């Protein structure tokens, strides 16, 4: 990733969350300028001035503002829009974002998710076929999904947030092109991630 003269916008009304995110994202990209806005209404003017490569938004601040997020995605197609999750948010709202992370996710998971979303948005050599290689965490989530665990059960078992599970499941669908549990089971068997003996017929 080119990191020269780029910017990050943090849309966060909480001072505590903002300071934590500022510190975290300063480690991710030391060369970026980080600008804060307190609401999505302020974001429109700020984005036009900064042309950011990453916008992190508290999803609670976009309630009834989904059209504005869609407009930004349309006008700035290379900008990654990330949800910073501090509360339970419905899956429909999360789907508006390119990636997401929660307060209890590790720094490695957060950076990996942002980098992956940035690469997907900005890789000019990317073809229509997606990279099928699953990360270690995605594989762990896949194995729990095919054994019938709910998102909440997977989160508890892997000690990650439900939002992170949802994000990994979204990535699984993108990478494999498969939505159903049975389809994912066949995929896992074909890739040697699990064998038939693991299932009772």
PDB file of C-alpha atoms in Angstrom:
ATOM      1  CA  UNK A   1       0.000   0.000   0.000  1.00  0.00           C
ATOM      2  CA  UNK A   2       1.230   3.503  -0.790  1.00  0.00           C
ATOM      3  CA  UNK A   3       1.215   5.460   2.413  1.00  0.00           C
ATOM      4  CA  UNK A   4       2.502   8.832   1.319  1.00  0.00           C
ATOM      5  CA  UNK A   5       0.350  11.894   1.897  1.00  0.00           C
ATOM      6  CA  UNK A   6      -2.841   9.991   2.604  1.00  0.00           C
ATOM      7  CA  UNK A   7      -5.490  10.614   5.204  1.00  0.00           C
ATOM      8  CA  UNK A   8      -7.847   8.868   7.595  1.00  0.00           C
ATOM      9  CA  UNK A   9     -11.126  10.308   8.836  1.00  0.00           C
ATOM     10  CA  UNK A  10     -12.523   9.160  12.190  1.00  0.00           C
ATOM     11  CA  UNK A  11     -16.241   9.769  12.652  1.00  0.00           C
ATOM     12  CA  UNK A  12     -16.658   9.400  16.410  1.00  0.00           C
ATOM     13  CA  UNK A  13     -18.485  11.516  18.993  1.00  0.00           C
ATOM     14  CA  UNK A  14     -16.940   9.811  22.050  1.00  0.00           C
ATOM     15  CA  UNK A  15     -13.620  11.325  23.160  1.00  0.00           C
ATOM     16  CA  UNK A  16     -12.522   8.055  24.784  1.00  0.00           C
ATOM     17  CA  UNK A  17     -13.204   5.979  21.663  1.00  0.00           C
ATOM     18  CA  UNK A  18     -11.648   8.625  19.424  1.00  0.00           C
ATOM     19  CA  UNK A  19      -8.389   8.733  21.416  1.00  0.00           C
ATOM     20  CA  UNK A  20      -8.134   4.936  21.339  1.00  0.00           C
ATOM     21  CA  UNK A  21      -8.816   4.756  17.610  1.00  0.00           C
ATOM     22  CA  UNK A  22      -6.384   7.603  16.914  1.00  0.00           C
ATOM     23  CA  UNK A  23      -3.590   5.777  18.757  1.00  0.00           C
ATOM     24  CA  UNK A  24      -4.388   2.469  17.069  1.00  0.00           C
ATOM     25  CA  UNK A  25      -4.591   3.865  13.536  1.00  0.00           C
ATOM     26  CA  UNK A  26      -1.417   5.908  14.041  1.00  0.00           C
ATOM     27  CA  UNK A  27       0.356   2.566  14.436  1.00  0.00           C
ATOM     28  CA  UNK A  28      -1.296   1.183  11.292  1.00  0.00           C
ATOM     29  CA  UNK A  29      -0.197   4.083   9.091  1.00  0.00           C
ATOM     30  CA  UNK A  30       2.303   6.513  10.631  1.00  0.00           C
ATOM     31  CA  UNK A  31       2.379   8.682   7.487  1.00  0.00           C
ATOM     32  CA  UNK A  32      -1.338   9.462   7.338  1.00  0.00           C
ATOM     33  CA  UNK A  33      -3.072  12.582   8.565  1.00  0.00           C
ATOM     34  CA  UNK A  34      -5.940  11.698  10.904  1.00  0.00           C
ATOM     35  CA  UNK A  35      -8.929  14.045  10.934  1.00  0.00           C
ATOM     36  CA  UNK A  36     -11.904  13.826  13.273  1.00  0.00           C
ATOM     37  CA  UNK A  37     -15.558  14.598  12.626  1.00  0.00           C
ATOM     38  CA  UNK A  38     -18.296  14.199  15.195  1.00  0.00           C
ATOM     39  CA  UNK A  39     -21.131  13.255  12.838  1.00  0.00           C
ATOM     40  CA  UNK A  40     -21.925  11.996   9.350  1.00  0.00           C
ATOM     41  CA  UNK A  41     -23.318  15.465   8.568  1.00  0.00           C
ATOM     42  CA  UNK A  42     -19.816  16.937   9.027  1.00  0.00           C
ATOM     43  CA  UNK A  43     -18.253  14.119   7.023  1.00  0.00           C
ATOM     44  CA  UNK A  44     -19.367  15.423   3.609  1.00  0.00           C
ATOM     45  CA  UNK A  45     -17.285  18.608   3.851  1.00  0.00           C
ATOM     46  CA  UNK A  46     -14.328  16.877   5.482  1.00  0.00           C
ATOM     47  CA  UNK A  47     -14.090  14.121   2.876  1.00  0.00           C
ATOM     48  CA  UNK A  48     -14.054  16.631   0.007  1.00  0.00           C
ATOM     49  CA  UNK A  49     -11.059  18.402   1.591  1.00  0.00           C
ATOM     50  CA  UNK A  50      -9.081  15.302   2.578  1.00  0.00           C
ATOM     51  CA  UNK A  51      -9.832  12.603  -0.036  1.00  0.00           C
ATOM     52  CA  UNK A  52      -9.179   9.881   2.572  1.00  0.00           C
ATOM     53  CA  UNK A  53      -8.069   6.331   1.903  1.00  0.00           C
ATOM     54  CA  UNK A  54      -9.851   5.175   5.081  1.00  0.00           C
ATOM     55  CA  UNK A  55     -12.956   6.372   6.921  1.00  0.00           C
ATOM     56  CA  UNK A  56     -13.783   4.776  10.282  1.00  0.00           C
ATOM     57  CA  UNK A  57     -17.349   5.386  11.419  1.00  0.00           C
ATOM     58  CA  UNK A  58     -19.208   4.471  14.574  1.00  0.00           C
ATOM     59  CA  UNK A  59     -22.331   2.818  13.027  1.00  0.00           C
ATOM     60  CA  UNK A  60     -24.536   4.374  15.704  1.00  0.00           C
ATOM     61  CA  UNK A  61     -23.865   7.705  13.974  1.00  0.00           C
ATOM     62  CA  UNK A  62     -25.243   6.572  10.594  1.00  0.00           C
ATOM     63  CA  UNK A  63     -28.725   5.627  11.784  1.00  0.00           C
ATOM     64  CA  UNK A  64     -31.091   7.163   9.197  1.00  0.00           C
ATOM     65  CA  UNK A  65     -28.012   8.377   7.254  1.00  0.00           C
ATOM     66  CA  UNK A  66     -27.471   5.262   5.117  1.00  0.00           C
ATOM     67  CA  UNK A  67     -28.011   7.259   1.901  1.00  0.00           C
ATOM     68  CA  UNK A  68     -25.014   9.443   2.765  1.00  0.00           C
ATOM     69  CA  UNK A  69     -22.790   6.375   3.172  1.00  0.00           C
ATOM     70  CA  UNK A  70     -23.968   5.038  -0.201  1.00  0.00           C
ATOM     71  CA  UNK A  71     -23.202   8.419  -1.792  1.00  0.00           C
ATOM     72  CA  UNK A  72     -19.678   8.425  -0.363  1.00  0.00           C
ATOM     73  CA  UNK A  73     -19.072   4.874  -1.583  1.00  0.00           C
ATOM     74  CA  UNK A  74     -20.262   5.898  -5.048  1.00  0.00           C
ATOM     75  CA  UNK A  75     -18.232   9.132  -5.248  1.00  0.00           C
ATOM     76  CA  UNK A  76     -15.091   7.754  -3.573  1.00  0.00           C
ATOM     77  CA  UNK A  77     -14.910   4.128  -4.769  1.00  0.00           C
ATOM     78  CA  UNK A  78     -11.317   3.601  -3.588  1.00  0.00           C
ATOM     79  CA  UNK A  79     -11.962   4.787  -0.035  1.00  0.00           C
ATOM     80  CA  UNK A  80     -12.395   2.004   2.523  1.00  0.00           C
ATOM     81  CA  UNK A  81     -15.306   2.624   4.883  1.00  0.00           C
ATOM     82  CA  UNK A  82     -14.889   0.761   8.154  1.00  0.00           C
ATOM     83  CA  UNK A  83     -17.385   0.263  10.981  1.00  0.00           C
ATOM     84  CA  UNK A  84     -15.927   0.704  14.474  1.00  0.00           C
ATOM     85  CA  UNK A  85     -18.187  -1.406  16.647  1.00  0.00           C
ATOM     86  CA  UNK A  86     -18.771  -0.566  20.283  1.00  0.00           C
ATOM     87  CA  UNK A  87     -22.368  -1.819  20.510  1.00  0.00           C
ATOM     88  CA  UNK A  88     -24.572  -4.466  18.941  1.00  0.00           C
ATOM     89  CA  UNK A  89     -25.469  -3.370  15.423  1.00  0.00           C
ATOM     90  CA  UNK A  90     -27.816  -5.156  13.038  1.00  0.00           C
ATOM     91  CA  UNK A  91     -26.339  -7.089  10.097  1.00  0.00           C
ATOM     92  CA  UNK A  92     -28.074  -4.859   7.521  1.00  0.00           C
ATOM     93  CA  UNK A  93     -26.258  -1.782   8.812  1.00  0.00           C
ATOM     94  CA  UNK A  94     -22.910  -3.624   8.953  1.00  0.00           C
ATOM     95  CA  UNK A  95     -23.393  -4.692   5.316  1.00  0.00           C
ATOM     96  CA  UNK A  96     -23.089  -1.027   4.288  1.00  0.00           C
ATOM     97  CA  UNK A  97     -19.407  -1.054   5.304  1.00  0.00           C
ATOM     98  CA  UNK A  98     -16.367  -2.519   3.546  1.00  0.00           C
ATOM     99  CA  UNK A  99     -15.020  -3.981   6.791  1.00  0.00           C
ATOM    100  CA  UNK A 100     -15.531  -3.715  10.529  1.00  0.00           C
ATOM    101  CA  UNK A 101     -13.832  -4.315  13.850  1.00  0.00           C
ATOM    102  CA  UNK A 102     -14.898  -4.379  17.477  1.00  0.00           C
ATOM    103  CA  UNK A 103     -13.426  -3.115  20.713  1.00  0.00           C
ATOM    104  CA  UNK A 104     -12.241  -6.598  21.689  1.00  0.00           C
ATOM    105  CA  UNK A 105     -10.550  -7.506  18.396  1.00  0.00           C
ATOM    106  CA  UNK A 106      -6.787  -7.837  18.420  1.00  0.00           C
ATOM    107  CA  UNK A 107      -4.593  -5.270  16.697  1.00  0.00           C
ATOM    108  CA  UNK A 108      -3.556  -7.967  14.215  1.00  0.00           C
ATOM    109  CA  UNK A 109      -7.186  -8.713  13.293  1.00  0.00           C
ATOM    110  CA  UNK A 110      -8.005  -5.024  12.910  1.00  0.00           C
ATOM    111  CA  UNK A 111      -5.003  -4.241  10.700  1.00  0.00           C
ATOM    112  CA  UNK A 112      -5.523  -7.392   8.646  1.00  0.00           C
ATOM    113  CA  UNK A 113      -9.160  -6.493   7.981  1.00  0.00           C
ATOM    114  CA  UNK A 114      -8.355  -2.917   6.976  1.00  0.00           C
ATOM    115  CA  UNK A 115      -5.450  -3.954   4.742  1.00  0.00           C
ATOM    116  CA  UNK A 116      -7.574  -6.618   3.041  1.00  0.00           C
ATOM    117  CA  UNK A 117     -10.420  -4.174   2.364  1.00  0.00           C
ATOM    118  CA  UNK A 118      -7.956  -1.564   1.084  1.00  0.00           C
ATOM    119  CA  UNK A 119      -6.321  -4.091  -1.240  1.00  0.00           C
ATOM    120  CA  UNK A 120      -9.675  -5.244  -2.603  1.00  0.00           C
ATOM    121  CA  UNK A 121     -10.703  -1.666  -3.345  1.00  0.00           C
ATOM    122  CA  UNK A 122      -7.425  -0.494  -4.832  1.00  0.00           C
ATOM    123  CA  UNK A 123      -5.779  -3.472  -6.514  1.00  0.00           C
ATOM    124  CA  UNK A 124      -5.995  -2.532 -10.179  1.00  0.00           C
ATOM    125  CA  UNK A 125      -4.791  -5.988 -11.200  1.00  0.00           C
ATOM    126  CA  UNK A 126      -7.633  -7.706  -9.380  1.00  0.00           C
ATOM    127  CA  UNK A 127      -9.850  -9.823 -11.618  1.00  0.00           C
ATOM    128  CA  UNK A 128     -13.443 -10.836 -11.099  1.00  0.00           C
ATOM    129  CA  UNK A 129     -12.395 -14.117  -9.517  1.00  0.00           C
ATOM    130  CA  UNK A 130     -11.647 -13.706  -5.838  1.00  0.00           C
ATOM    131  CA  UNK A 131      -8.672 -15.065  -3.942  1.00  0.00           C
ATOM    132  CA  UNK A 132      -9.860 -18.269  -2.350  1.00  0.00           C
ATOM    133  CA  UNK A 133      -7.121 -18.420   0.283  1.00  0.00           C
ATOM    134  CA  UNK A 134      -8.719 -18.271   3.702  1.00  0.00           C
ATOM    135  CA  UNK A 135      -6.985 -16.726   6.680  1.00  0.00           C
ATOM    136  CA  UNK A 136      -6.425 -18.835   9.776  1.00  0.00           C
ATOM    137  CA  UNK A 137      -9.300 -17.111  11.584  1.00  0.00           C
ATOM    138  CA  UNK A 138     -11.640 -17.466   8.585  1.00  0.00           C
ATOM    139  CA  UNK A 139     -10.860 -21.188   8.522  1.00  0.00           C
ATOM    140  CA  UNK A 140     -11.657 -21.455  12.234  1.00  0.00           C
ATOM    141  CA  UNK A 141     -14.980 -19.689  11.696  1.00  0.00           C
ATOM    142  CA  UNK A 142     -15.744 -21.897   8.687  1.00  0.00           C
ATOM    143  CA  UNK A 143     -15.221 -25.060  10.740  1.00  0.00           C
ATOM    144  CA  UNK A 144     -17.608 -23.800  13.410  1.00  0.00           C
ATOM    145  CA  UNK A 145     -20.224 -22.784  10.822  1.00  0.00           C
ATOM    146  CA  UNK A 146     -20.284 -26.208   9.173  1.00  0.00           C
ATOM    147  CA  UNK A 147     -20.812 -27.803  12.574  1.00  0.00           C
ATOM    148  CA  UNK A 148     -23.975 -25.729  12.990  1.00  0.00           C
ATOM    149  CA  UNK A 149     -22.863 -23.158  15.566  1.00  0.00           C
ATOM    150  CA  UNK A 150     -24.608 -19.789  15.672  1.00  0.00           C
ATOM    151  CA  UNK A 151     -22.680 -16.524  15.362  1.00  0.00           C
ATOM    152  CA  UNK A 152     -22.958 -16.022  19.136  1.00  0.00           C
ATOM    153  CA  UNK A 153     -21.694 -19.550  19.849  1.00  0.00           C
ATOM    154  CA  UNK A 154     -18.785 -19.092  17.429  1.00  0.00           C
ATOM    155  CA  UNK A 155     -17.880 -15.761  19.062  1.00  0.00           C
ATOM    156  CA  UNK A 156     -17.849 -17.351  22.510  1.00  0.00           C
ATOM    157  CA  UNK A 157     -15.860 -20.396  21.371  1.00  0.00           C
ATOM    158  CA  UNK A 158     -13.198 -18.362  19.518  1.00  0.00           C
ATOM    159  CA  UNK A 159     -13.217 -15.504  22.054  1.00  0.00           C
ATOM    160  CA  UNK A 160     -14.018 -12.834  19.440  1.00  0.00           C
ATOM    161  CA  UNK A 161     -16.957 -10.467  19.012  1.00  0.00           C
ATOM    162  CA  UNK A 162     -20.146 -11.415  17.175  1.00  0.00           C
ATOM    163  CA  UNK A 163     -19.416  -8.542  14.770  1.00  0.00           C
ATOM    164  CA  UNK A 164     -16.058 -10.102  13.918  1.00  0.00           C
ATOM    165  CA  UNK A 165     -17.758 -13.447  13.258  1.00  0.00           C
ATOM    166  CA  UNK A 166     -20.216 -11.710  10.909  1.00  0.00           C
ATOM    167  CA  UNK A 167     -17.296 -10.010   9.131  1.00  0.00           C
ATOM    168  CA  UNK A 168     -15.457 -13.328   8.713  1.00  0.00           C
ATOM    169  CA  UNK A 169     -18.617 -15.020   7.421  1.00  0.00           C
ATOM    170  CA  UNK A 170     -19.012 -12.216   4.890  1.00  0.00           C
ATOM    171  CA  UNK A 171     -15.403 -12.782   3.783  1.00  0.00           C
ATOM    172  CA  UNK A 172     -16.060 -16.531   3.484  1.00  0.00           C
ATOM    173  CA  UNK A 173     -18.971 -15.848   1.148  1.00  0.00           C
ATOM    174  CA  UNK A 174     -16.898 -13.418  -0.933  1.00  0.00           C
ATOM    175  CA  UNK A 175     -13.909 -15.764  -1.197  1.00  0.00           C
ATOM    176  CA  UNK A 176     -15.775 -19.018  -1.811  1.00  0.00           C
ATOM    177  CA  UNK A 177     -18.899 -17.726  -3.513  1.00  0.00           C
ATOM    178  CA  UNK A 178     -20.883 -20.062  -1.218  1.00  0.00           C
ATOM    179  CA  UNK A 179     -23.676 -18.986   1.141  1.00  0.00           C
ATOM    180  CA  UNK A 180     -25.218 -22.230   2.387  1.00  0.00           C
ATOM    181  CA  UNK A 181     -23.936 -24.320   5.281  1.00  0.00           C
ATOM    182  CA  UNK A 182     -24.102 -27.476   3.157  1.00  0.00           C
ATOM    183  CA  UNK A 183     -22.121 -25.790   0.374  1.00  0.00           C
ATOM    184  CA  UNK A 184     -19.481 -24.651   2.853  1.00  0.00           C
ATOM    185  CA  UNK A 185     -19.293 -28.196   4.217  1.00  0.00           C
ATOM    186  CA  UNK A 186     -18.567 -29.579   0.749  1.00  0.00           C
ATOM    187  CA  UNK A 187     -15.995 -26.811   0.241  1.00  0.00           C
ATOM    188  CA  UNK A 188     -14.246 -27.653   3.537  1.00  0.00           C
ATOM    189  CA  UNK A 189     -14.125 -31.365   2.644  1.00  0.00           C
ATOM    190  CA  UNK A 190     -12.821 -30.650  -0.871  1.00  0.00           C
ATOM    191  CA  UNK A 191     -10.035 -28.468   0.573  1.00  0.00           C
ATOM    192  CA  UNK A 192      -9.082 -31.098   3.151  1.00  0.00           C
ATOM    193  CA  UNK A 193     -10.050 -28.832   6.045  1.00  0.00           C
ATOM    194  CA  UNK A 194     -12.283 -31.526   7.491  1.00  0.00           C
ATOM    195  CA  UNK A 195     -13.083 -35.158   6.674  1.00  0.00           C
ATOM    196  CA  UNK A 196     -16.375 -36.999   6.402  1.00  0.00           C
ATOM    197  CA  UNK A 197     -15.733 -38.841   9.667  1.00  0.00           C
ATOM    198  CA  UNK A 198     -16.364 -35.553  11.484  1.00  0.00           C
ATOM    199  CA  UNK A 199     -20.040 -35.711  10.541  1.00  0.00           C
ATOM    200  CA  UNK A 200     -22.689 -38.143  11.696  1.00  0.00           C
ATOM    201  CA  UNK A 201     -25.014 -39.136   8.901  1.00  0.00           C
TER     202      UNK A 201
END
